[in-house]
CSV table of C-alpha atoms in Angstrom, one decimal:
chain,number,residue,atom,x,y,z
A,21,MET,CA,27.7,-9.0,-2.0
A,22,GLY,CA,25.6,-6.2,-2.8
A,23,ALA,CA,25.9,-3.8,-5.5
A,24,LEU,CA,29.2,-3.7,-7.2
A,25,SER,CA,31.5,-2.1,-9.6
A,26,LEU,CA,32.3,-4.0,-12.0
A,27,GLN,CA,35.7,-2.5,-12.2
A,28,ASP,CA,36.9,-4.3,-9.3
A,29,VAL,CA,35.8,-7.6,-10.8
A,30,GLU,CA,38.4,-9.9,-12.3
A,31,GLU,CA,36.1,-12.3,-13.8
A,32,ILE,CA,32.6,-11.9,-15.1
A,33,PRO,CA,30.8,-15.0,-16.5
A,34,GLN,CA,30.0,-14.9,-20.2
A,35,ARG,CA,26.5,-15.1,-20.0
A,36,VAL,CA,26.4,-12.2,-17.4
A,37,GLN,CA,29.1,-10.1,-19.9
A,38,ARG,CA,26.0,-10.5,-22.8
A,39,THR,CA,23.4,-9.2,-20.0
A,40,LEU,CA,25.3,-6.4,-19.2
A,41,THR,CA,26.4,-5.7,-23.0
A,42,PHE,CA,22.9,-6.2,-24.1
A,43,LEU,CA,21.9,-3.0,-21.4
A,44,ARG,CA,24.6,-0.3,-22.1
A,45,GLU,CA,24.5,-0.7,-25.6
A,46,ASN,CA,21.0,0.0,-25.8
A,47,ARG,CA,21.5,2.4,-22.5
A,48,VAL,CA,19.0,0.9,-20.1
A,49,TRP,CA,18.8,1.8,-16.6
A,50,HIS,CA,20.2,-0.8,-14.7
A,51,VAL,CA,22.3,-1.9,-11.6
A,52,VAL,CA,24.3,-4.7,-11.3
A,53,SER,CA,24.5,-6.8,-7.8
A,54,ARG,CA,25.9,-10.2,-6.3
A,55,ASN,CA,24.0,-12.4,-4.0
A,56,SER,CA,24.5,-15.7,-2.7
A,57,PRO,CA,23.1,-18.8,-5.0
A,58,ALA,CA,19.1,-18.5,-5.4
A,59,THR,CA,17.2,-21.8,-5.7
A,60,SER,CA,13.5,-20.6,-6.4
A,61,CYS,CA,12.1,-17.3,-6.9
A,62,GLN,CA,11.5,-16.6,-2.8
A,63,ASP,CA,14.7,-17.1,-2.4
A,64,ALA,CA,16.2,-15.3,-4.7
A,65,ALA,CA,14.0,-12.6,-3.4
A,66,ASN,CA,15.6,-12.7,-0.5
A,67,ARG,CA,18.8,-12.8,-1.2
A,68,ARG,CA,18.6,-9.6,-3.9
A,69,PHE,CA,20.4,-6.2,-2.4
A,70,ARG,CA,18.7,-3.1,-3.5
A,71,LEU,CA,19.1,0.4,-1.8
A,72,GLY,CA,21.3,-0.9,0.6
A,73,LYS,CA,19.3,-3.9,2.1
A,74,VAL,CA,19.0,-7.3,1.4
A,75,GLY,CA,15.7,-8.8,0.3
A,76,ILE,CA,12.9,-7.3,-1.9
A,77,PRO,CA,8.9,-8.1,-2.2
A,78,LEU,CA,8.6,-11.1,-4.8
A,79,TYR,CA,6.8,-9.5,-6.7
A,80,ASP,CA,9.5,-7.1,-7.6
A,81,GLU,CA,11.4,-10.8,-8.6
A,82,MET,CA,10.8,-11.1,-12.0
A,83,LYS,CA,10.7,-15.0,-13.0
A,84,SER,CA,11.7,-15.6,-16.5
A,85,LEU,CA,10.4,-19.3,-18.7
A,86,HIS,CA,12.3,-20.8,-21.5
A,87,LEU,CA,10.4,-22.9,-24.0
A,88,GLU,CA,10.1,-23.7,-27.8
A,89,GLY,CA,7.3,-23.2,-29.9
A,90,CYS,CA,5.6,-24.7,-32.9
A,91,PHE,CA,4.5,-21.9,-35.7
A,92,PRO,CA,2.3,-22.0,-39.1
A,93,GLY,CA,4.2,-23.2,-41.7
A,94,GLY,CA,6.1,-25.7,-39.7
A,95,GLU,CA,8.6,-23.0,-38.1
A,96,ARG,CA,10.0,-23.5,-34.7
A,97,HIS,CA,11.7,-20.7,-32.4
A,98,PHE,CA,12.7,-20.3,-29.0
A,99,VAL,CA,10.0,-18.5,-26.9
A,100,LEU,CA,10.5,-16.5,-24.0
A,101,LEU,CA,8.3,-16.0,-20.9
A,102,HIS,CA,8.0,-13.2,-18.4
A,103,CYS,CA,6.0,-12.4,-15.2
A,104,ARG,CA,6.2,-11.1,-11.6
A,105,ALA,CA,7.4,-13.7,-9.4
A,106,HIS,CA,4.1,-14.1,-7.2
A,107,ALA,CA,1.8,-15.0,-10.2
A,108,ARG,CA,1.4,-17.7,-12.0
A,109,PHE,CA,1.8,-18.4,-16.1
A,110,ASP,CA,-0.9,-19.0,-18.0
A,111,LEU,CA,0.9,-21.6,-20.6
A,112,GLN,CA,-2.8,-21.2,-22.5
A,113,ALA,CA,-3.0,-17.5,-22.6
A,114,ALA,CA,0.7,-17.6,-24.1
A,115,GLU,CA,0.1,-19.6,-26.7
A,116,ARG,CA,-3.2,-18.0,-27.7
A,117,MET,CA,-1.4,-15.1,-27.9
A,118,LEU,CA,1.4,-16.1,-29.8
A,119,GLY,CA,-0.7,-18.5,-32.3
A,120,VAL,CA,1.1,-21.0,-31.7
A,121,GLU,CA,0.4,-24.9,-33.6
A,122,ARG,CA,0.9,-27.3,-30.8
A,123,PRO,CA,1.2,-26.9,-26.6
A,124,LEU,CA,4.5,-25.1,-26.6
A,125,GLN,CA,7.1,-27.4,-24.8
A,126,ARG,CA,9.5,-26.4,-22.0
A,127,LEU,CA,13.6,-26.6,-23.0
A,128,THR,CA,15.0,-29.4,-20.7
A,129,ALA,CA,17.7,-28.7,-18.5
A,130,GLU,CA,20.0,-30.5,-21.1
A,131,GLU,CA,19.0,-28.7,-23.9
A,132,LEU,CA,19.5,-24.7,-21.9
A,133,SER,CA,22.8,-26.2,-21.0
A,134,GLY,CA,23.8,-27.3,-24.1
A,135,ARG,CA,21.9,-24.7,-26.6
A,136,PHE,CA,22.6,-21.6,-24.1
A,137,SER,CA,25.0,-22.1,-21.3
A,138,ALA,CA,22.1,-22.0,-18.9
A,139,ARG,CA,20.7,-23.5,-16.0
A,140,TYR,CA,17.5,-23.8,-14.0
A,141,GLY,CA,17.9,-20.1,-12.7
A,142,THR,CA,19.6,-18.3,-14.7
A,143,VAL,CA,17.6,-17.7,-17.6
A,144,ASN,CA,16.9,-14.1,-18.8
A,145,PRO,CA,15.5,-11.6,-21.6
A,146,PHE,CA,18.9,-10.0,-22.0
A,147,SER,CA,21.6,-13.3,-22.2
A,148,GLU,CA,19.5,-14.6,-25.1
A,149,ALA,CA,18.3,-11.5,-26.6
A,150,ALA,CA,18.5,-12.8,-30.5
A,151,GLY,CA,16.5,-14.5,-32.6
A,152,THR,CA,14.1,-15.2,-29.6
A,153,ILE,CA,10.1,-14.4,-29.2
A,154,GLN,CA,10.2,-12.8,-25.9
A,155,LEU,CA,6.6,-12.5,-24.5
A,156,PHE,CA,6.3,-10.0,-21.2
A,157,ASP,CA,2.8,-9.8,-19.0
A,158,GLU,CA,1.6,-7.1,-18.8
A,159,ASP,CA,1.1,-6.5,-14.8
A,160,LEU,CA,5.1,-6.0,-15.3
A,161,LEU,CA,4.0,-2.4,-16.2
A,162,SER,CA,2.2,-1.8,-13.3
A,163,ARG,CA,2.9,0.4,-10.7
A,164,TYR,CA,3.1,-1.4,-7.1
A,165,SER,CA,5.6,-0.1,-4.5
A,166,PRO,CA,8.9,2.4,-5.1
A,167,PRO,CA,11.1,2.2,-6.6
A,168,HIS,CA,9.4,0.7,-9.4
A,169,SER,CA,12.0,-1.3,-11.0
A,170,VAL,CA,11.9,-5.1,-10.9
A,171,MET,CA,15.1,-7.6,-10.9
A,172,THR,CA,16.7,-11.2,-11.9
A,173,ASN,CA,19.5,-12.5,-12.6
A,174,ALA,CA,21.7,-11.7,-14.8
A,175,GLY,CA,23.1,-15.0,-16.0
A,176,ASP,CA,24.5,-16.8,-13.7
A,177,LEU,CA,22.6,-17.4,-9.9
A,178,THR,CA,25.2,-15.0,-7.6
A,179,TRP,CA,24.5,-12.5,-10.5
A,180,ALA,CA,22.2,-9.9,-10.6
A,181,VAL,CA,20.3,-6.8,-12.4
A,182,GLU,CA,17.8,-4.2,-11.0
A,183,PHE,CA,16.0,-2.2,-14.5
A,184,ARG,CA,12.5,-1.3,-15.5
A,185,PRO,CA,10.5,-3.5,-17.6
A,186,VAL,CA,9.4,-0.8,-19.9
A,187,GLU,CA,13.2,0.3,-21.3
A,188,VAL,CA,14.2,-3.4,-21.3
A,189,ILE,CA,11.0,-3.9,-23.9
A,190,ALA,CA,11.4,-1.4,-26.0
A,191,ALA,CA,15.2,-2.3,-26.2
A,192,LEU,CA,14.3,-6.1,-27.4
A,193,LYS,CA,12.1,-4.7,-30.3
A,194,ASN,CA,15.8,-3.7,-32.1
A,195,HIS,CA,17.1,-7.6,-31.4
A,196,ALA,CA,14.1,-10.5,-30.6
A,197,LEU,CA,12.4,-11.3,-33.4
A,198,ARG,CA,9.1,-10.3,-31.9
A,199,VAL,CA,8.4,-8.5,-28.6
A,200,GLU,CA,4.7,-9.0,-27.1
A,201,VAL,CA,2.9,-7.7,-24.0
A,202,ALA,CA,-0.2,-9.7,-23.2
A,203,ARG,CA,-1.9,-10.8,-19.6
A,204,ILE,CA,0.1,-14.2,-19.4
A,205,THR,CA,-0.6,-14.8,-15.7
A,206,THR,CA,-3.8,-16.3,-13.9
A,207,SER,CA,-3.9,-13.2,-11.8
A,208,SER,CA,-6.3,-10.6,-12.3
A,209,ALA,CA,-6.8,-8.7,-15.6
A,210,ARG,CA,-6.9,-5.4,-13.8
A,211,SER,CA,-4.0,-3.1,-14.3
A,212,HIS,CA,-2.8,-3.0,-10.0
A,213,SER,CA,-1.9,-0.1,-8.5
A,214,LEU,CA,-1.5,0.5,-4.7
A,215,PRO,CA,-3.7,3.0,-2.8
A,216,VAL,CA,-2.5,6.7,-2.9
A,217,PHE,CA,-4.0,8.8,0.8
A,218,GLY,CA,-5.0,12.0,1.3
A,219,ILE,CA,-5.6,13.1,4.9
A,220,ILE,CA,-7.7,16.2,5.0
A,221,THR,CA,-6.7,18.3,8.9
A,222,GLY,CA,-6.2,21.4,10.9
A,223,ASN,CA,-8.9,20.4,13.9
A,224,GLY,CA,-5.5,20.5,14.6
A,225,PRO,CA,-3.0,19.3,12.8
A,226,GLU,CA,-2.2,16.9,15.2
A,227,SER,CA,-4.8,14.9,14.3
A,228,GLY,CA,-3.9,13.9,10.9
A,229,MET,CA,-0.6,13.8,11.9
A,230,SER,CA,-1.6,10.9,14.6
A,231,LEU,CA,-3.6,9.5,11.8
A,232,TRP,CA,-0.5,9.5,9.0
A,233,LYS,CA,1.7,8.3,12.3
A,234,LEU,CA,-1.2,5.5,13.3
A,235,THR,CA,-1.7,4.6,9.8
A,236,ASN,CA,2.5,3.6,9.2
A,237,ARG,CA,2.6,1.9,12.7
A,238,TYR,CA,-0.2,-0.4,11.5
A,239,VAL,CA,1.4,-0.8,8.3
A,240,HIS,CA,5.0,-1.7,9.8
A,241,ALA,CA,3.8,-4.1,12.3
A,242,GLN,CA,1.8,-6.2,9.8
A,243,LEU,CA,4.6,-6.9,7.4
A,244,THR,CA,7.0,-7.0,10.1
A,245,GLY,CA,5.5,-9.7,11.4
A,246,GLU,CA,5.0,-11.4,7.9
A,247,GLY,CA,8.4,-10.9,7.0
A,248,ARG,CA,7.1,-8.6,4.3
A,249,MET,CA,9.2,-5.3,5.8
A,250,HIS,CA,11.3,-3.4,3.5
A,251,GLY,CA,12.1,-0.1,4.9
A,252,ASP,CA,11.2,3.2,3.7
A,253,LEU,CA,9.6,2.1,0.5
A,254,THR,CA,6.9,-0.5,1.7
A,255,TYR,CA,5.1,2.5,3.5
A,256,PRO,CA,1.8,4.0,1.6
A,257,ARG,CA,1.9,7.2,-0.3
A,258,VAL,CA,0.4,10.3,1.7
A,259,HIS,CA,-1.0,13.6,0.8
A,260,ILE,CA,-1.8,15.5,3.6
A,261,HIS,CA,-3.5,19.0,3.5
A,262,SER,CA,-3.6,21.1,6.7
A,263,ILE,CA,-6.7,23.2,6.9
A,264,PRO,CA,-6.4,25.9,9.5
A,265,GLU,CA,-10.1,26.9,8.4
A,266,MET,CA,-11.0,22.8,9.7
A,267,GLY,CA,-10.4,24.7,12.9
A,268,LEU,CA,-14.4,26.0,11.9
A,269,SER,CA,-16.1,23.4,12.6
A,270,MET,CA,-16.1,23.1,16.5
A,271,GLU,CA,-19.0,25.5,15.7
A,272,LEU,CA,-20.1,23.6,12.6
A,273,ILE,CA,-24.1,24.6,13.1
A,274,GLU,CA,-23.4,28.7,12.7
A,275,ARG,CA,-20.2,28.2,10.1
A,276,GLU,CA,-21.1,25.2,7.9
A,277,GLU,CA,-21.0,26.8,4.9
A,278,GLU,CA,-17.7,28.0,5.5
A,279,VAL,CA,-16.8,24.6,6.4
A,280,TRP,CA,-18.0,22.8,3.5
A,281,ALA,CA,-16.8,25.4,1.2
A,282,VAL,CA,-13.0,24.4,2.2
A,283,ILE,CA,-13.4,20.7,2.2
A,284,ARG,CA,-15.0,20.5,-1.1
A,285,GLN,CA,-11.8,22.7,-2.5
A,286,THR,CA,-9.2,20.3,-0.5
A,287,VAL,CA,-11.2,16.9,-1.8
A,288,GLU,CA,-11.0,18.6,-5.5
A,289,ARG,CA,-7.7,19.1,-5.1
A,290,PHE,CA,-7.1,15.5,-3.5
A,291,ILE,CA,-7.9,14.4,-6.6
A,292,ALA,CA,-6.7,16.5,-9.2
A,293,GLU,CA,-3.5,15.0,-7.3
A,294,GLY,CA,-4.0,11.2,-8.2
A,295,VAL,CA,-5.2,10.4,-4.8
A,296,THR,CA,-7.6,6.9,-4.7
A,297,HIS,CA,-8.8,7.2,-1.1
A,298,ILE,CA,-9.6,10.1,0.9
A,299,ALA,CA,-10.0,10.7,5.3
A,300,ILE,CA,-10.7,13.3,7.4
A,301,ALA,CA,-8.8,13.3,10.6
A,302,CYS,CA,-12.2,14.9,12.1
A,303,ASN,CA,-14.9,13.3,13.8
A,304,THR,CA,-17.2,16.7,13.0
A,305,THR,CA,-16.6,17.0,9.3
A,306,GLN,CA,-17.5,13.4,8.6
A,307,TYR,CA,-20.8,14.9,8.9
A,308,PHE,CA,-20.3,15.5,4.9
A,309,ALA,CA,-19.9,12.4,4.0
A,310,HIS,CA,-22.4,12.4,1.2
A,311,LYS,CA,-21.3,15.5,-0.5
A,312,ILE,CA,-18.1,14.3,-0.6
A,313,ARG,CA,-19.2,11.1,-2.0
A,314,GLU,CA,-20.6,13.0,-4.8
A,315,LEU,CA,-17.6,14.5,-5.5
A,316,CYS,CA,-15.1,11.3,-5.2
A,317,GLU,CA,-17.4,8.4,-6.9
A,318,PRO,CA,-17.7,9.7,-10.4
A,319,GLN,CA,-13.5,10.2,-10.5
A,320,GLY,CA,-13.0,6.4,-9.6
A,321,VAL,CA,-12.1,8.4,-5.5
A,322,THR,CA,-12.8,6.2,-2.3
A,323,PHE,CA,-14.0,8.6,0.6
A,324,VAL,CA,-13.4,6.6,4.0
A,325,ALA,CA,-16.3,7.6,6.2
A,326,LEU,CA,-14.9,7.3,9.9
A,327,ALA,CA,-18.4,6.7,11.2
A,328,GLU,CA,-19.1,3.6,8.5
A,329,VAL,CA,-15.5,2.2,9.7
A,330,MET,CA,-17.2,2.4,13.5
A,331,GLY,CA,-20.3,1.0,12.8
A,332,GLU,CA,-18.4,-2.1,11.5
A,333,TYR,CA,-16.3,-2.5,14.1
A,334,LEU,CA,-19.0,-2.1,16.7
A,335,ARG,CA,-20.6,-5.4,14.7
A,336,SER,CA,-17.8,-6.9,14.2
A,337,ASN,CA,-16.3,-7.1,18.0
A,338,ASN,CA,-19.9,-7.6,19.1
A,339,LEU,CA,-19.7,-4.3,21.6
A,340,THR,CA,-23.3,-2.8,20.9
A,341,GLU,CA,-26.0,-1.9,23.2
A,342,ASP,CA,-22.9,-0.5,25.6
A,343,VAL,CA,-20.8,2.4,24.1
A,344,THR,CA,-21.6,6.1,25.1
A,345,ILE,CA,-19.3,8.4,22.5
A,346,LEU,CA,-17.7,11.8,23.7
A,347,GLY,CA,-17.2,14.4,21.5
A,348,ILE,CA,-18.5,18.1,20.6
A,349,PRO,CA,-22.4,18.5,21.6
A,350,VAL,CA,-23.3,18.3,17.2
A,351,VAL,CA,-21.4,14.7,17.2
A,352,ALA,CA,-22.2,13.6,20.9
A,353,GLU,CA,-25.8,14.4,20.8
A,354,LEU,CA,-26.2,12.1,17.6
A,355,GLY,CA,-28.5,14.8,16.3
A,356,PRO,CA,-29.0,15.3,12.5
A,357,ARG,CA,-25.9,17.0,11.8
A,358,SER,CA,-23.7,14.1,13.7
A,359,ALA,CA,-22.3,11.6,11.3
A,360,PHE,CA,-22.4,9.3,14.0
A,361,SER,CA,-26.2,9.3,14.4
A,362,PRO,CA,-26.7,6.0,12.4
A,363,LEU,CA,-25.1,4.0,15.1
A,364,LYS,CA,-28.1,4.6,17.6
A,365,GLU,CA,-29.2,1.7,15.9
A,366,LEU,CA,-26.7,-0.4,17.3
A,367,GLY,CA,-27.2,0.8,20.7
A,368,LEU,CA,-24.7,3.8,20.5
A,369,GLN,CA,-25.4,6.1,23.5
A,370,PRO,CA,-25.1,9.9,24.0
A,371,VAL,CA,-23.4,11.4,26.7
A,372,ARG,CA,-25.2,12.4,29.8
A,373,GLU,CA,-26.0,16.4,29.2
A,374,VAL,CA,-24.1,17.3,32.6
A,375,ALA,CA,-20.8,16.2,30.4
A,376,LYS,CA,-21.6,18.4,27.4
A,377,ALA,CA,-20.1,21.6,28.2
A,378,HIS,CA,-17.0,20.2,29.9
A,379,LEU,CA,-16.6,18.5,26.2
A,380,GLU,CA,-16.1,21.3,24.6
A,381,GLU,CA,-14.2,23.3,26.8
A,382,LEU,CA,-11.8,20.1,26.8
A,383,GLY,CA,-11.3,20.2,23.3
A,384,TYR,CA,-9.9,23.7,22.6
A,385,MET,CA,-8.2,23.7,26.2
A,386,VAL,CA,-6.1,21.0,23.5
A,387,LYS,CA,-6.1,22.9,21.0
A,388,ARG,CA,-4.2,25.8,22.8
A,389,LEU,CA,-1.3,22.9,24.1
A,390,GLU,CA,2.1,23.4,23.0
A,391,ALA,CA,3.0,20.3,21.2
A,392,ASP,CA,3.1,16.5,22.6
A,393,LEU,CA,3.2,18.4,26.0
A,394,GLN,CA,1.5,16.1,29.0
A,395,ASP,CA,-0.7,18.4,30.7
A,396,THR,CA,-2.6,17.1,33.7
A,397,LYS,CA,-5.1,19.9,33.9
A,398,ALA,CA,-6.8,18.7,30.5
A,399,LEU,CA,-6.2,14.7,31.5
A,400,ASN,CA,-7.8,15.2,35.0
A,401,LYS,CA,-10.8,17.5,32.8
A,402,LEU,CA,-11.0,14.2,30.5
A,403,ILE,CA,-11.3,11.8,34.0
A,404,HIS,CA,-13.8,14.0,35.3
A,405,ILE,CA,-16.3,13.8,32.4
A,406,VAL,CA,-15.6,10.3,31.8
A,407,ARG,CA,-17.0,9.9,35.6
A,408,ALA,CA,-19.8,12.0,34.9
A,409,GLY,CA,-21.3,11.9,31.1
A,410,VAL,CA,-20.6,7.8,30.8
A,411,PRO,CA,-23.0,5.3,32.3
A,412,THR,CA,-21.6,2.6,30.1
A,413,ARG,CA,-18.7,0.0,30.2
A,414,ARG,CA,-17.3,1.6,27.1
A,415,VAL,CA,-16.8,4.7,25.5
A,416,MET,CA,-16.0,5.9,21.7
A,417,MET,CA,-13.5,8.6,21.8
A,418,ALA,CA,-15.1,10.6,19.2
A,419,LEU,CA,-12.8,13.7,19.7
A,420,THR,CA,-9.2,14.0,17.9
A,421,GLU,CA,-8.8,16.3,20.7
A,422,ILE,CA,-8.8,13.6,23.1
A,423,SER,CA,-7.1,11.1,20.7
A,424,VAL,CA,-4.2,13.5,20.9
A,425,LEU,CA,-4.6,14.1,24.3
A,426,LEU,CA,-4.4,9.9,25.0
A,427,GLU,CA,-1.3,10.1,22.8
A,428,ARG,CA,0.5,11.7,25.3
A,429,PHE,CA,-0.4,9.2,28.3
A,430,PRO,CA,0.1,6.3,26.9
A,431,ARG,CA,-1.1,4.2,29.9
A,432,LEU,CA,-4.3,5.6,29.6
A,433,ARG,CA,-5.2,4.5,26.2
A,434,GLN,CA,-6.5,1.5,27.0
A,435,ARG,CA,-8.6,2.7,29.8
A,436,ILE,CA,-10.0,5.6,31.7
A,437,ALA,CA,-12.1,5.6,35.1
A,438,ASP,CA,-12.7,2.0,34.4
A,439,LYS,CA,-14.1,2.5,31.2
A,440,GLU,CA,-12.9,0.0,28.1
A,441,ILE,CA,-11.6,3.2,25.6
A,442,ILE,CA,-12.4,3.2,21.6
A,443,ASP,CA,-10.0,6.1,20.3
A,444,THR,CA,-12.5,6.2,16.6
A,445,LEU,CA,-8.7,7.3,15.3
A,446,ASP,CA,-7.1,4.2,16.3
A,447,THR,CA,-9.7,2.9,14.5
A,448,TYR,CA,-9.5,4.9,11.5
A,449,ALA,CA,-5.9,4.0,11.5
A,450,LYS,CA,-6.5,0.7,11.3
A,451,ALA,CA,-9.3,0.7,8.6
A,452,LEU,CA,-6.3,2.9,6.0
A,453,ALA,CA,-3.9,0.5,7.0
A,454,ARG,CA,-5.9,-2.4,5.8
A,455,ILE,CA,-7.0,-0.9,2.9
A,456,TYR,CA,-3.4,-0.7,1.9
A,457,LEU,CA,-2.0,-4.0,3.1
A,458,ASN,CA,-5.4,-6.0,1.5
A,459,ALA,CA,-3.9,-4.2,-1.8
A,460,LEU,CA,-0.4,-5.4,-1.7
A,461,PRO,CA,0.4,-8.5,-3.6
A,462,THR,CA,0.4,-11.8,-1.6
A,463,GLU,CA,4.4,-12.3,-1.5
A,464,THR,CA,4.1,-16.4,-0.4
A,465,PHE,CA,3.8,-18.4,-3.9
A,466,ASP,CA,6.1,-19.5,-4.8
A,467,ASP,CA,5.8,-21.6,-8.2
A,468,LEU,CA,9.0,-24.2,-8.5
A,469,SER,CA,7.9,-25.7,-11.8
A,470,GLN,CA,7.6,-22.0,-13.7
A,471,TRP,CA,10.9,-20.7,-12.6
A,472,ASP,CA,14.2,-21.0,-15.2
C-alpha cells in the first residue's frame, strides 16, 4: 500500500480508470496511492498515504454526497456535494444555492450501484463528472496546513488520489452541467487560515531560537497525545528576524529611540510578509507593546504581549501575591518602562535591591557564553541572586538570558534554592502553541450518514 506507479498495476477498476482519465486529460496535478479498505471519513483519513506517511488530517480528506434534485420546469439532475471531512453538510444551504423545487434526495445504495457502479465510500467528483451538477464547499479552497492538497477515493475503496481542489473545480467546468463554489456546511462562514508567527529576537539570538523550539515542542506534545501529529507538515509557519541592535535594550532608558526604530522596522517587515501574530523573545522590549499594536491592529495582525500572557497565567493558576520578578533593573523594578508594572496589582514583587547589580552582570555574562555551554559560574551567580533577592516562594524569570541558561541545566528549570521557577519564555511558548492549536480544525467529527 502507498504511492504507486500505474505501470506496475495489472488491472485498474473501471471507475478508477475514469478518474485517472479525467485528471490526465485535464492536466490536473494528482498523486495516486493505494490503501486498505476504508469504512468512514475518519477511517479513510487514517489510511491515506501521502508524502511517505500513512494518515492525513481529517480536514484534508474530502467527502462527497450523491443526490438527485428536482429543478424548475420539472428537470431532474444528479447533484454531487463536496466538503472537507471534518465538516457537516448544510443541505438547506445547498438547496437554496441550487434553486431546487423540492428537497434534495439522496441516492440509495441500489441506485448508486445500478446507475454508476458505485458504492458507499466510492463517490467522487471525477468518476461521474459528465452530466452532473457539482457543488463544492468554499472551505475546500482555504489554506490549512501544508501541502495544501486534499485526498479522496479514486473510485474504489482501496484507491486514493491527492489533488488541489481549485484545479479540479476549473477542470469540471468543461464536463459538468454546472459547477458552483459556496458555503454548504454548517461551519463558520469565515475563510480559514492558520496563524503565521513572526518572532523578533537578537537580545540574544538564542532567546528567539528557544521560543521557536519550545513552541514546536508544545505543539508536538499536544497533537501527538491526540493522535493528530502528522510530522513536519503539522508545525506552524514561523518567520524569525534576529536583530543585533536588539542588544541595545539592555540600556533601554538611554537608547529607547534606537531600540524602537529597529522594532518598528521589523514589525512593518513582518506585516508585509503576511505574518498574522507577532511575538518578541525579549522581556525588556515588551515595553513597546502599545506602539506595536498601533502598527499591527489596522492591518489585522495580532501582537502577543508577554506581560498580558504572564498576567493571565498568574490569575488562572492562583499564583498572585507570592511571586518575585527577576530581570534587568528597568524590568524588575516594575517602573514606567517595565511592561510588567501592571502586574503589581496582582501582587508581583520587585527583586530586592541587593540583587539588582548581579542581575545585570548575569545578563551580560550569559550573552558572552558559547552556545549550549554549561557555565557553572553563571549558574552559581543565578543561585546567589535567587537566595539573596527573592523573598517569595516563587520567582518569575523575566530575563531571557536566564531562560537560555536554564535550558542548559534542565534539572534546575523547575526549582532553584527552594524557589518555584516561572519562566516567562516557556509560558510565552505555551501561549503561542495554544493560538496555533486552537486554530486547527477538529479531527474528531465523522458524520457517517453524510459520506458516500
